[in-house]
mmCIF file with all atom_site columns, C-alpha atoms in Angstrom:
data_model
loop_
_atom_site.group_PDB
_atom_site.id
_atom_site.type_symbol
_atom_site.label_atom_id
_atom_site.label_alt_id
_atom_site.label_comp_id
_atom_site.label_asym_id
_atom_site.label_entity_id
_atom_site.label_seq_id
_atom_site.pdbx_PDB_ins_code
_atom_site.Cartn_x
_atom_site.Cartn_y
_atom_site.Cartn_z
_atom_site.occupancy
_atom_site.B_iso_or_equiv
_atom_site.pdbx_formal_charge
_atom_site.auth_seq_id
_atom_site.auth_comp_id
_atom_site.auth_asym_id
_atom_site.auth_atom_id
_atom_site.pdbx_PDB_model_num
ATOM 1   C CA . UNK J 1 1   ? 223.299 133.133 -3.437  1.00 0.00 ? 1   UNK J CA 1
ATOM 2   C CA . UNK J 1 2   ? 223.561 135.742 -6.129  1.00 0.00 ? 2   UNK J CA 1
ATOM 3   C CA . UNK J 1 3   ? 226.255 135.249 -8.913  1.00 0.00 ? 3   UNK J CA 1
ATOM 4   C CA . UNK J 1 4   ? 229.336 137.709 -9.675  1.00 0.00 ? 4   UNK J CA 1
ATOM 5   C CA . UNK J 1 5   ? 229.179 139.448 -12.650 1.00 0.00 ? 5   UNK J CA 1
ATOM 6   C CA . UNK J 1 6   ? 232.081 141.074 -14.547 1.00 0.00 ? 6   UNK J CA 1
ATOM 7   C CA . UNK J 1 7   ? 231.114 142.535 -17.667 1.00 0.00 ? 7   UNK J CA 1
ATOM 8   C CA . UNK J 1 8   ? 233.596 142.955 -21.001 1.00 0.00 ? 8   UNK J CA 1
ATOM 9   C CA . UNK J 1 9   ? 234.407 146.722 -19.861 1.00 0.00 ? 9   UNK J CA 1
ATOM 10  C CA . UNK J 1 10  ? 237.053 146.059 -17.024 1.00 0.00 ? 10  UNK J CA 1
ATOM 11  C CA . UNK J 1 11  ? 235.410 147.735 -13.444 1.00 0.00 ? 11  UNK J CA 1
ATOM 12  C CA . UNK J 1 12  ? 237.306 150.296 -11.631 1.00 0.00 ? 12  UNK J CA 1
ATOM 13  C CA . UNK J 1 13  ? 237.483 148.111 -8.922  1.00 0.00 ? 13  UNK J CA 1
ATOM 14  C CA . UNK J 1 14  ? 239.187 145.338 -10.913 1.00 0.00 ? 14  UNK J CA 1
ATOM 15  C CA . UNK J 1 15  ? 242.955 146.950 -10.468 1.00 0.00 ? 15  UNK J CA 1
ATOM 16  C CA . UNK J 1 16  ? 245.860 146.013 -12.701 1.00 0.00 ? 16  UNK J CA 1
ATOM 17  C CA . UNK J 1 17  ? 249.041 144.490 -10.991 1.00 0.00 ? 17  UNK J CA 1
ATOM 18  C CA . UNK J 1 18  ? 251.706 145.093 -13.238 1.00 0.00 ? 18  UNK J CA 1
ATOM 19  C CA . UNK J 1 19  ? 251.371 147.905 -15.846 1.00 0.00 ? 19  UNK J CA 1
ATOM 20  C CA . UNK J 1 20  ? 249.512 147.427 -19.022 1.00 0.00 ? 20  UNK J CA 1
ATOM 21  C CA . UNK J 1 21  ? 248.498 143.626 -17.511 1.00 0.00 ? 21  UNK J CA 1
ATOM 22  C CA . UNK J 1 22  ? 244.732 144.287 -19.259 1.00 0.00 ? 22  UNK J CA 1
ATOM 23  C CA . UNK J 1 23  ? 246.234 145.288 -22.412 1.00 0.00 ? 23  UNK J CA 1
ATOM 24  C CA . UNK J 1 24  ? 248.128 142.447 -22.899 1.00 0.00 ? 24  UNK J CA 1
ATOM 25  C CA . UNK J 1 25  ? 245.116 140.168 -21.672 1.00 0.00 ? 25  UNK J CA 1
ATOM 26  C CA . UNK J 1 26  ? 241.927 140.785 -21.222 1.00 0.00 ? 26  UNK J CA 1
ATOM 27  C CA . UNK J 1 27  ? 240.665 141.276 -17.401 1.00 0.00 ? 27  UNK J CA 1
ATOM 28  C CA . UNK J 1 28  ? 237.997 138.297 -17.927 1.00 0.00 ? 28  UNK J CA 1
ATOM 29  C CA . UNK J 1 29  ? 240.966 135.977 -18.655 1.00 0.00 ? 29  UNK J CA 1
ATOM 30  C CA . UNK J 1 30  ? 241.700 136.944 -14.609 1.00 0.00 ? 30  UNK J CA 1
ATOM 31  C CA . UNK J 1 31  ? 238.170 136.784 -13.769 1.00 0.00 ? 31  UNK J CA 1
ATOM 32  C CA . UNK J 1 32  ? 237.161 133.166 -15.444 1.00 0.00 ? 32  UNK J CA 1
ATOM 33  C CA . UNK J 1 33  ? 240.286 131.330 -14.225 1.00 0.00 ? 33  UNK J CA 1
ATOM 34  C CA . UNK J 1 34  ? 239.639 129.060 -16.984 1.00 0.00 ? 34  UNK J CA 1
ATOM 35  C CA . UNK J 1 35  ? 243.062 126.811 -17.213 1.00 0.00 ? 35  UNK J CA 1
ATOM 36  C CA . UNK J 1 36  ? 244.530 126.025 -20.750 1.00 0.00 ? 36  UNK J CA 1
ATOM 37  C CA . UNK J 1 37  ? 247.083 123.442 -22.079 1.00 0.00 ? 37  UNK J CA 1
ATOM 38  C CA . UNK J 1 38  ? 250.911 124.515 -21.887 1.00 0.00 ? 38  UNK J CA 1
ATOM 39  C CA . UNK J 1 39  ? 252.343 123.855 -24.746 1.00 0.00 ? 39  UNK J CA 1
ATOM 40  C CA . UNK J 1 40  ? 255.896 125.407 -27.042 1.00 0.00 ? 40  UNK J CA 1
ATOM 41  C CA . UNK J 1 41  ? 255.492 126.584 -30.609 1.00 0.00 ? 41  UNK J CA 1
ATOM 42  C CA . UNK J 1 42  ? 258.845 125.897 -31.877 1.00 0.00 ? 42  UNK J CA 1
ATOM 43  C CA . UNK J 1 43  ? 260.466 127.742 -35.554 1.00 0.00 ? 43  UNK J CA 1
ATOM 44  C CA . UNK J 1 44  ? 263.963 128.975 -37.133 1.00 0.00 ? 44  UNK J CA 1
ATOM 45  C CA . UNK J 1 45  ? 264.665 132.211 -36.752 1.00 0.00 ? 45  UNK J CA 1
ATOM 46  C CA . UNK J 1 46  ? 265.917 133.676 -39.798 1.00 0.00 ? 46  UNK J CA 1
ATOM 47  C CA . UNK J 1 47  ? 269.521 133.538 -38.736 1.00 0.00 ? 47  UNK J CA 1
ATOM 48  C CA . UNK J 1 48  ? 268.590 129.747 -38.321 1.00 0.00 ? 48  UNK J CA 1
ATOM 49  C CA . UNK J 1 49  ? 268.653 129.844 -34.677 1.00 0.00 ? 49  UNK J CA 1
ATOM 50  C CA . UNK J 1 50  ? 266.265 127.459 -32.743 1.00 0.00 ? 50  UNK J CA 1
ATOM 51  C CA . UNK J 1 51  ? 263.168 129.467 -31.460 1.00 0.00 ? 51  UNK J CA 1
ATOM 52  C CA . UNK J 1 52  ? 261.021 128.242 -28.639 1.00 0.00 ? 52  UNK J CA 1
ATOM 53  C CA . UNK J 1 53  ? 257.714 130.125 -27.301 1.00 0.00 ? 53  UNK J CA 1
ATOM 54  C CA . UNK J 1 54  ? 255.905 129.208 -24.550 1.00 0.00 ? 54  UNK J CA 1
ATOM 55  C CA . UNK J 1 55  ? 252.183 129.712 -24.592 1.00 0.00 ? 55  UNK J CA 1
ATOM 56  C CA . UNK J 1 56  ? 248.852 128.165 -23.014 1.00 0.00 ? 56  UNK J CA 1
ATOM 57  C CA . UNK J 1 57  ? 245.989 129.733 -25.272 1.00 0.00 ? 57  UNK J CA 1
ATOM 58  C CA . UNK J 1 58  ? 245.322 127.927 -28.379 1.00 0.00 ? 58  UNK J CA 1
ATOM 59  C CA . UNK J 1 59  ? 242.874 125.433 -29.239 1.00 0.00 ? 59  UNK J CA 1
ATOM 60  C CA . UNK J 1 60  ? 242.506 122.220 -31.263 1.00 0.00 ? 60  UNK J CA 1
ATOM 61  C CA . UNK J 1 61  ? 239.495 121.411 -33.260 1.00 0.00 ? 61  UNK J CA 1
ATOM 62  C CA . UNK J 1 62  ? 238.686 119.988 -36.179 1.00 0.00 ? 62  UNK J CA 1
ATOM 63  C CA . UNK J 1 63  ? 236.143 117.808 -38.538 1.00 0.00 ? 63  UNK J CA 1
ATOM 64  C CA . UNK J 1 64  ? 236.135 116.312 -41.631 1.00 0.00 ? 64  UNK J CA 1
ATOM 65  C CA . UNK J 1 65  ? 238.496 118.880 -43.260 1.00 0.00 ? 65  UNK J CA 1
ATOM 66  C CA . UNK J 1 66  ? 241.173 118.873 -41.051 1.00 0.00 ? 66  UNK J CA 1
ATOM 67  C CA . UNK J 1 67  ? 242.761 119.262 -37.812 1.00 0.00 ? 67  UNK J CA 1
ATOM 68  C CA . UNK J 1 68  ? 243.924 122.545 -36.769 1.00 0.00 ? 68  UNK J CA 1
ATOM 69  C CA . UNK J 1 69  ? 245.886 124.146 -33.907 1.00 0.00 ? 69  UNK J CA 1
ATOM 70  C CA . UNK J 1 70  ? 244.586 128.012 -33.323 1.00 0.00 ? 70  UNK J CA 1
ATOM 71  C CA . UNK J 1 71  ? 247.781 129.134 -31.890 1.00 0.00 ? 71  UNK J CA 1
ATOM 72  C CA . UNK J 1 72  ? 247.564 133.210 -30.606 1.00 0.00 ? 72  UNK J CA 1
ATOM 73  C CA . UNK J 1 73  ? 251.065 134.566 -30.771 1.00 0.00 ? 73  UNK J CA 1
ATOM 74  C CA . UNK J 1 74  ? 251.643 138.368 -29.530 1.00 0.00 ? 74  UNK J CA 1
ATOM 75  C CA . UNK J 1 75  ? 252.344 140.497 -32.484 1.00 0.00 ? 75  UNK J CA 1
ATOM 76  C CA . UNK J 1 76  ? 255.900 141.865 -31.591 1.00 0.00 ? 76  UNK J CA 1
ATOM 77  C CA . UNK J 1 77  ? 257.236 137.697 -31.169 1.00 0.00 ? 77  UNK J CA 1
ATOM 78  C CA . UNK J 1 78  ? 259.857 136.436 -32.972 1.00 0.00 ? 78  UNK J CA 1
ATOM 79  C CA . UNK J 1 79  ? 258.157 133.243 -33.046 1.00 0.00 ? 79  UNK J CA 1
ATOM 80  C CA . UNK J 1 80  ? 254.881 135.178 -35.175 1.00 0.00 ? 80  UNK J CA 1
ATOM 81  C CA . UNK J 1 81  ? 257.837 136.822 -37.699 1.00 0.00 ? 81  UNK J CA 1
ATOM 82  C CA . UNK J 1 82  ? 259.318 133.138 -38.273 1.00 0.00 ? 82  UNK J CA 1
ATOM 83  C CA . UNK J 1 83  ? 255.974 131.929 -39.301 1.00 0.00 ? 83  UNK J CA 1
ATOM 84  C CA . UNK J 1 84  ? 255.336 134.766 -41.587 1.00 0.00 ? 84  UNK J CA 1
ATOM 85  C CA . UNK J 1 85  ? 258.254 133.528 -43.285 1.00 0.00 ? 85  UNK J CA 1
ATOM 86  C CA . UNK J 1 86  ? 258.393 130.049 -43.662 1.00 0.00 ? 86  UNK J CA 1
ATOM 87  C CA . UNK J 1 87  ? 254.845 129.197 -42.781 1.00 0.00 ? 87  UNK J CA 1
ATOM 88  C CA . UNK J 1 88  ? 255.816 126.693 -40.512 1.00 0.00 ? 88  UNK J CA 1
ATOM 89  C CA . UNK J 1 89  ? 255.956 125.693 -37.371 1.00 0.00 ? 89  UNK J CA 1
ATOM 90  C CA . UNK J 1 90  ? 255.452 122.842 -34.118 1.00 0.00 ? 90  UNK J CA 1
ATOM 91  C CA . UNK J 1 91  ? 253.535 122.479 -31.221 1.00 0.00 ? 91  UNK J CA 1
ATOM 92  C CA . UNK J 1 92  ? 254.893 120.625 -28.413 1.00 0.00 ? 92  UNK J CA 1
ATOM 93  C CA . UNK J 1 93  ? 253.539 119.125 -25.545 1.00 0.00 ? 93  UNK J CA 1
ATOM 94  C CA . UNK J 1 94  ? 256.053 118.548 -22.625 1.00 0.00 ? 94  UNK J CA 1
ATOM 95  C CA . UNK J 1 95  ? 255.227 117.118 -18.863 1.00 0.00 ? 95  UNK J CA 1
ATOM 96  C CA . UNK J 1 96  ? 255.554 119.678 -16.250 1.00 0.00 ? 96  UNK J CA 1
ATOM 97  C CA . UNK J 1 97  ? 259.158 118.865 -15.136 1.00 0.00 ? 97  UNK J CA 1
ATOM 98  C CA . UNK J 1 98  ? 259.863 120.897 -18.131 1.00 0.00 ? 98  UNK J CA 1
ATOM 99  C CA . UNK J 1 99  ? 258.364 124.029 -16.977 1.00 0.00 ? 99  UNK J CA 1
ATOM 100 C CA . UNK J 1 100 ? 261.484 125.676 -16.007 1.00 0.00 ? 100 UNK J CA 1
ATOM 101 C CA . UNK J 1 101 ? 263.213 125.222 -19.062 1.00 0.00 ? 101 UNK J CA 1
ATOM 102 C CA . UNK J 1 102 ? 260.573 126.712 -21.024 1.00 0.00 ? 102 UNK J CA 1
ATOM 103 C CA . UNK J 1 103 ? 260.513 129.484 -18.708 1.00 0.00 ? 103 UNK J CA 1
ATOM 104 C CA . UNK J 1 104 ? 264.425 129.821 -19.808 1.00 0.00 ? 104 UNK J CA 1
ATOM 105 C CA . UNK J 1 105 ? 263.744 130.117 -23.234 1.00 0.00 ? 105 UNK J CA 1
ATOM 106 C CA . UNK J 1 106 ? 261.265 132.924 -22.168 1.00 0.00 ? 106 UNK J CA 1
ATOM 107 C CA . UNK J 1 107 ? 264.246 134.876 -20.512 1.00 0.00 ? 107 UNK J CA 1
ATOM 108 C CA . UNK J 1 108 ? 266.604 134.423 -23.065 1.00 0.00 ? 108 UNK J CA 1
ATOM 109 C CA . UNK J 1 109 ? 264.881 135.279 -26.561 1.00 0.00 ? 109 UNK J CA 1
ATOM 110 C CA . UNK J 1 110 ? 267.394 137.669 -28.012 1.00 0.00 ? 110 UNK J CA 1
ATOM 111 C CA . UNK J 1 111 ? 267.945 136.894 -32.061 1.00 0.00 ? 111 UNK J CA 1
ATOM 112 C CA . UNK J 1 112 ? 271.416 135.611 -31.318 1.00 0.00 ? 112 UNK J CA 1
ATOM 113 C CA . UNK J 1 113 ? 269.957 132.838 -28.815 1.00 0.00 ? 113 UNK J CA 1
ATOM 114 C CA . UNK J 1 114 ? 269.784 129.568 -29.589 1.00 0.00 ? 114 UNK J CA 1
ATOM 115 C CA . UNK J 1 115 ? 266.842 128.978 -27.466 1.00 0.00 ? 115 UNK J CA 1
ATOM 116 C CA . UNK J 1 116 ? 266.589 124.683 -27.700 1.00 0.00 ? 116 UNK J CA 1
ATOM 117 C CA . UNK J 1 117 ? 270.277 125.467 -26.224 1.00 0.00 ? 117 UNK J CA 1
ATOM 118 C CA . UNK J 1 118 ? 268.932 128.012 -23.785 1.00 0.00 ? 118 UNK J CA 1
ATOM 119 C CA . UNK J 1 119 ? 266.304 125.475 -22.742 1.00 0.00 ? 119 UNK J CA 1
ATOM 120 C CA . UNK J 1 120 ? 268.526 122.463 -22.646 1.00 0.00 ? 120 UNK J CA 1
ATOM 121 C CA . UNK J 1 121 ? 266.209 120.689 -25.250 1.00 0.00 ? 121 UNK J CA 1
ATOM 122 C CA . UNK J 1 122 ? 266.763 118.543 -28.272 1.00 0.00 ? 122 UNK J CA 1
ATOM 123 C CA . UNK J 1 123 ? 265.781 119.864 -31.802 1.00 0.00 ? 123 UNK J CA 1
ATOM 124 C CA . UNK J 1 124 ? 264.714 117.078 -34.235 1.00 0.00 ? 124 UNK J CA 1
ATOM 125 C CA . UNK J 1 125 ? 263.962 117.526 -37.676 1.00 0.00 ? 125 UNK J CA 1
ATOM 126 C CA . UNK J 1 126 ? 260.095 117.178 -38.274 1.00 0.00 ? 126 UNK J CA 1
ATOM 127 C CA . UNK J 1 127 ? 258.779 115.258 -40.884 1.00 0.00 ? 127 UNK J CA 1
ATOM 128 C CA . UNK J 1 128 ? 256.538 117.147 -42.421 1.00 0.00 ? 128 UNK J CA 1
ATOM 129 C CA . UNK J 1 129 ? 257.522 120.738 -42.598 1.00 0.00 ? 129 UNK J CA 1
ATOM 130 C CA . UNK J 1 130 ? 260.902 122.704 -41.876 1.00 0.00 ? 130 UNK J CA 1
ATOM 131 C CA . UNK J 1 131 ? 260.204 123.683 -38.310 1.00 0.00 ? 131 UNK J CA 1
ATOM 132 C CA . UNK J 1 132 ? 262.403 122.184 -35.849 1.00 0.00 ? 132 UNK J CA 1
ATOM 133 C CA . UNK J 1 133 ? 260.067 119.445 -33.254 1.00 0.00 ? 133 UNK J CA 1
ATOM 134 C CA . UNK J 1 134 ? 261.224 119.395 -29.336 1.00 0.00 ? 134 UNK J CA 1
ATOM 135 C CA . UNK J 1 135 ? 262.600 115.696 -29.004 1.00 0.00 ? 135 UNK J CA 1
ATOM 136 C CA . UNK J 1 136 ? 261.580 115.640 -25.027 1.00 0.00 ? 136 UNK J CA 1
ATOM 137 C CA . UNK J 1 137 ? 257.746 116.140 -26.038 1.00 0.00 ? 137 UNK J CA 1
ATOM 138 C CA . UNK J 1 138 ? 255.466 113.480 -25.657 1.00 0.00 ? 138 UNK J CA 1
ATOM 139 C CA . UNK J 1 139 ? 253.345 114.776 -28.409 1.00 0.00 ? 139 UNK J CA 1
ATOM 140 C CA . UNK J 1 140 ? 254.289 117.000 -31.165 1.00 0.00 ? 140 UNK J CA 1
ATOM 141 C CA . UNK J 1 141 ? 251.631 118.839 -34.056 1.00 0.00 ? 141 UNK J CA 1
ATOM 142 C CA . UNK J 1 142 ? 253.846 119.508 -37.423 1.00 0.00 ? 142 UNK J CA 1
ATOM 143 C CA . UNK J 1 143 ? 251.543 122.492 -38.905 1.00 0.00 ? 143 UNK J CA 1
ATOM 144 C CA . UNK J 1 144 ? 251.256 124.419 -41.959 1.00 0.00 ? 144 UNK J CA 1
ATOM 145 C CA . UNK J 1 145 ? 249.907 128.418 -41.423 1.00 0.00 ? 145 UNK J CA 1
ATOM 146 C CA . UNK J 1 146 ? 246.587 128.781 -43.448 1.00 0.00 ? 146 UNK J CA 1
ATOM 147 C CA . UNK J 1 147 ? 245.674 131.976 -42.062 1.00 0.00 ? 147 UNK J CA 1
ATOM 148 C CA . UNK J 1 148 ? 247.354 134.636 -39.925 1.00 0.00 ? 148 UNK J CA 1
ATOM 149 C CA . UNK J 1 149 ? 245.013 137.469 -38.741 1.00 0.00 ? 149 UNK J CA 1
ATOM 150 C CA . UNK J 1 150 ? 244.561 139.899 -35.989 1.00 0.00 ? 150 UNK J CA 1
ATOM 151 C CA . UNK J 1 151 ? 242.477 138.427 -32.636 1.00 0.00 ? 151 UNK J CA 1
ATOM 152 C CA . UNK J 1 152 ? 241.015 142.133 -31.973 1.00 0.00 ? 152 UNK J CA 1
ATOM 153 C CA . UNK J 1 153 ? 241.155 145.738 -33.134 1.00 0.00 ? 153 UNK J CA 1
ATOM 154 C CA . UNK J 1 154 ? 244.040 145.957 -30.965 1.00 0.00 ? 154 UNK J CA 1
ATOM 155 C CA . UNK J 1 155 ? 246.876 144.493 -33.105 1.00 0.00 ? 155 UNK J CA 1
ATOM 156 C CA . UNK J 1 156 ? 248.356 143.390 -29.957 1.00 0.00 ? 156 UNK J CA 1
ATOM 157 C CA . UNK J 1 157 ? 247.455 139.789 -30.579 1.00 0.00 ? 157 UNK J CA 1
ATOM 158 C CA . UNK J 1 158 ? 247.302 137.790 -33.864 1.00 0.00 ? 158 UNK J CA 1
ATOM 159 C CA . UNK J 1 159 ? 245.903 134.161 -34.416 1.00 0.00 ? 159 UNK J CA 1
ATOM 160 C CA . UNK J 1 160 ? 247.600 131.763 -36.842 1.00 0.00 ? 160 UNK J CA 1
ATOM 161 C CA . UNK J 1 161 ? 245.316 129.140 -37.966 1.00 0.00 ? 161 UNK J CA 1
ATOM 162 C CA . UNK J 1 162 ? 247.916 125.879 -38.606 1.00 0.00 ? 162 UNK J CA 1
ATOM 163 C CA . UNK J 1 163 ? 246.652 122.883 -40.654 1.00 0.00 ? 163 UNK J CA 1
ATOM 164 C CA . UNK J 1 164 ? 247.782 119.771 -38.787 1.00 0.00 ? 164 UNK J CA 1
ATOM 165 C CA . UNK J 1 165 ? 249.974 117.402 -41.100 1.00 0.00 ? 165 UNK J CA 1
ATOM 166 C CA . UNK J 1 166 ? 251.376 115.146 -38.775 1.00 0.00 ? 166 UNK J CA 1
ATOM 167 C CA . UNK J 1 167 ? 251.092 114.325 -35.101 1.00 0.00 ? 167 UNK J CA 1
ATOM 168 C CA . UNK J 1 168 ? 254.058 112.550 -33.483 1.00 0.00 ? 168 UNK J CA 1
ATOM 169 C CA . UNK J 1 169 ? 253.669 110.691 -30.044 1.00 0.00 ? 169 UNK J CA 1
ATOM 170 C CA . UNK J 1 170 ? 256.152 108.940 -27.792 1.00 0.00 ? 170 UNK J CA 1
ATOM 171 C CA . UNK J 1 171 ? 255.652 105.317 -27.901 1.00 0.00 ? 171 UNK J CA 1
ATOM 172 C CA . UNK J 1 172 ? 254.642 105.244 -24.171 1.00 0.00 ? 172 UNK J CA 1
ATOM 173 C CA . UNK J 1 173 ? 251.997 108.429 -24.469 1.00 0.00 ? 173 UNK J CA 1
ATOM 174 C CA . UNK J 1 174 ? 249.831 106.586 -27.553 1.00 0.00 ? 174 UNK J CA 1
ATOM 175 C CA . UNK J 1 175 ? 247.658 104.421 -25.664 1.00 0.00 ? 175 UNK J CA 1
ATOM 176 C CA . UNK J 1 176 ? 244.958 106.281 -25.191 1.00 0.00 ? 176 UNK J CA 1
ATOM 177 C CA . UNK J 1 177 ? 243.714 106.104 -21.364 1.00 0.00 ? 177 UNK J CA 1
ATOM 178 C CA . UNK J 1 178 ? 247.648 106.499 -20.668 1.00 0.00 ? 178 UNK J CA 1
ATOM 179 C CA . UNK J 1 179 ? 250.343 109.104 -19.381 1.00 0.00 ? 179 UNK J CA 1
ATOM 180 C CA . UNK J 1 180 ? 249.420 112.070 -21.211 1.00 0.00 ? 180 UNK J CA 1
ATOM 181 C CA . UNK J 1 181 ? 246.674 112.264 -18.624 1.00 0.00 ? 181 UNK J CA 1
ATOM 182 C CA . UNK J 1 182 ? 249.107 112.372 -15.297 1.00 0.00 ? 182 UNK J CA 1
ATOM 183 C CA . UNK J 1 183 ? 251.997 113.762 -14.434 1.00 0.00 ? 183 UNK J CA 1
ATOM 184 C CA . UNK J 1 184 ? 254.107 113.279 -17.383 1.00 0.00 ? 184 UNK J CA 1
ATOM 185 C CA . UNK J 1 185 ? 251.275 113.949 -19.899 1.00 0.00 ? 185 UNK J CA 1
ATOM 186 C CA . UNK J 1 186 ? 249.763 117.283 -20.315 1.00 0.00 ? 186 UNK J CA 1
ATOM 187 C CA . UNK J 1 187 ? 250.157 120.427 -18.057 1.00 0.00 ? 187 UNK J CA 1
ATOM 188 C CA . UNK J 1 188 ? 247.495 122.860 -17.541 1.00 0.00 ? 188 UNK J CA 1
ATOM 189 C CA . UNK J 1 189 ? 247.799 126.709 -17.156 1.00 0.00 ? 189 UNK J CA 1
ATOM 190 C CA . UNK J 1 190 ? 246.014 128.672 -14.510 1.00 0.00 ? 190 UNK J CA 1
ATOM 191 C CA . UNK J 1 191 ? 246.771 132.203 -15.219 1.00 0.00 ? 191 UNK J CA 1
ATOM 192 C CA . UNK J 1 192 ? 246.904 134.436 -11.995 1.00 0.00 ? 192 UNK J CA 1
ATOM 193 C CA . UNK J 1 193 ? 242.925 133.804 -10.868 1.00 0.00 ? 193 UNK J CA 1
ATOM 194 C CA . UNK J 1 194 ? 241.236 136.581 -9.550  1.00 0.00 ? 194 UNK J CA 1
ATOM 195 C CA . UNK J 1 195 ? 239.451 136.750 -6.552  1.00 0.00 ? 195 UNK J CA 1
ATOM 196 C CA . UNK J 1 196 ? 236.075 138.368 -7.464  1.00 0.00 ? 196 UNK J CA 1
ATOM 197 C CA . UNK J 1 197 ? 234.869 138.641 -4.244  1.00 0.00 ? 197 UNK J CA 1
ATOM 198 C CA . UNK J 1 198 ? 237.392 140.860 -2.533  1.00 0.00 ? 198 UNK J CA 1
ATOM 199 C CA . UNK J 1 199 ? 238.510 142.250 -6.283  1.00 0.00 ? 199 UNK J CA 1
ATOM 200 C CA . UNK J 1 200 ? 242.343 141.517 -6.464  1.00 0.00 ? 200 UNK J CA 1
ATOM 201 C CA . UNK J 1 201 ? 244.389 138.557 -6.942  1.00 0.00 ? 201 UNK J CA 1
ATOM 202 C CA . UNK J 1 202 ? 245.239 136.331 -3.796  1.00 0.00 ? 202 UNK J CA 1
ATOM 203 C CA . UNK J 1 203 ? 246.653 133.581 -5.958  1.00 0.00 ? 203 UNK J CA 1
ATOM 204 C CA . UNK J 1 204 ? 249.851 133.056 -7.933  1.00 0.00 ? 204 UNK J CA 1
ATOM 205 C CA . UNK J 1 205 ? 249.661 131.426 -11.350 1.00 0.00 ? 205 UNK J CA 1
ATOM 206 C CA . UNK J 1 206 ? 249.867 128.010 -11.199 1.00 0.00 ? 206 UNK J CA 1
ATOM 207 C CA . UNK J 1 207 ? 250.613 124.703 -12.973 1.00 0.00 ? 207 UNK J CA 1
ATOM 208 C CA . UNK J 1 208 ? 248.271 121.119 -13.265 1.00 0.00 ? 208 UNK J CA 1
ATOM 209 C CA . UNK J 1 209 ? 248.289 117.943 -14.535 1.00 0.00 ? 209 UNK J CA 1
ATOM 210 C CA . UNK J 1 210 ? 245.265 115.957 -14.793 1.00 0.00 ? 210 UNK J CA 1
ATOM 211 C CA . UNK J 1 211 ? 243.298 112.969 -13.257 1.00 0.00 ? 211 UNK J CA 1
ATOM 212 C CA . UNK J 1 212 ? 241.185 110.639 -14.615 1.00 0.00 ? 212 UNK J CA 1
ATOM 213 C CA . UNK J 1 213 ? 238.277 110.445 -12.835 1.00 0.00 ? 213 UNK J CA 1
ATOM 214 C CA . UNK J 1 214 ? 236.314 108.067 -15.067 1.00 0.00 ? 214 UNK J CA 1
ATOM 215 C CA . UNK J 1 215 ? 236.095 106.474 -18.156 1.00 0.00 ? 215 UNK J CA 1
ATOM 216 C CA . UNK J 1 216 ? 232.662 106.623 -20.661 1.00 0.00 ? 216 UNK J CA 1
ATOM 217 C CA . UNK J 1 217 ? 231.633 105.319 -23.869 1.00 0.00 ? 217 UNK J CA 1
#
């Protein structure tokens, strides 16, 4: 059976369903279907305010040198102005019952919200930089900005490279076959997949949690 293609330059026949959709991402994020981790950056606003922002994009590697968390952050974000100023921030991990909260801080991001209030979360002071940490997230990444730079000629989208300086786990979530890989550990992203076949999208975005299938050494 031959393969479907869909090349970087989006086809005619791949139609947008909300205006500018393939500016802000890429058709081939549509296409692929690939899911990524859900996870909240949180910061102070400058007015001190609690910012939270919701996101399923960045990565996680490191070696030797470090740990990082490759965090892309629109360019117009609050959240992307906060770390330009203090340089700090938190990634938190939360199980999916949490998904409509964060989808309340989304809705209500004005400067004047207080959006841990907006989300009915807990801020807690991190440890190792200013940034405020979720208290409901099993995991939490306190992380210093190295380098903040543009993902594409675009502008639309920058990537801030965070050095790692502490990772905090719940108790129950730090034993290492455990719940972060179930329903109250991490939740995976599937952003609006396209059917390639009859070129539009038949599917919703959706939300998963994971299974272990097996374990290796």
């Amino acid at each position: 059976m031959k393969k479907v293609e869909t090349g970087a330059a989006r086809p005619e026949t791949f139609p947008e369903q909300w205006p500018g959709q393939c500016e802000v991402f890429s058709h081939l994020e549509y296409a692929c279907g690939i899911p990524s981790i859900l996870y909240a950056v949180t910061t102070y606003k400058e007015n001190g305010l609690g910012n939270v922002c919701c996101g399923a994009w960045a990565s996680f590697p490191g070696d030797g040198g470090g740990f990082y968390a490759l965090v892309p952050l629109p360019a117009s974000t609050h959240t992307l102005a906060n770390i330009r100023l203090t340089g700090e921030f938190c990634v938190n991990f939360l199980p999916v019952r949490h998904f409509d909260a964060l989808m309340r801080t989304v809705r209500q991001n004005g400067m004047e919200d207080d959006e841990f209030t907006e989300g009915g979360f807990t801020p807690e002071p991190a440890h190792t930089v200013g940034a405020p940490r979720i208290a409901e997230s099993f995991l939490t990444l306190e992380c210093r900005a190295e380098r903040i730079e543009a993902l594409s000629d675009s502008g639309r989208m920058m990537l801030v490279k965070g050095r790692v300086l502490n990772a905090v786990s719940a108790p129950d979530h730090a034993q290492g076959v455990d719940k972060r890989y179930g329903p109250e550990g991490f939740v995976l992203n599937i952003n609006e997949p396209r059917n390639l076949l009859a070129h539009h999208s038949d599917a919703p975005s959706a939300l998963a949690t994971l299974h272990v299938e097996r374990e290796y050494q």
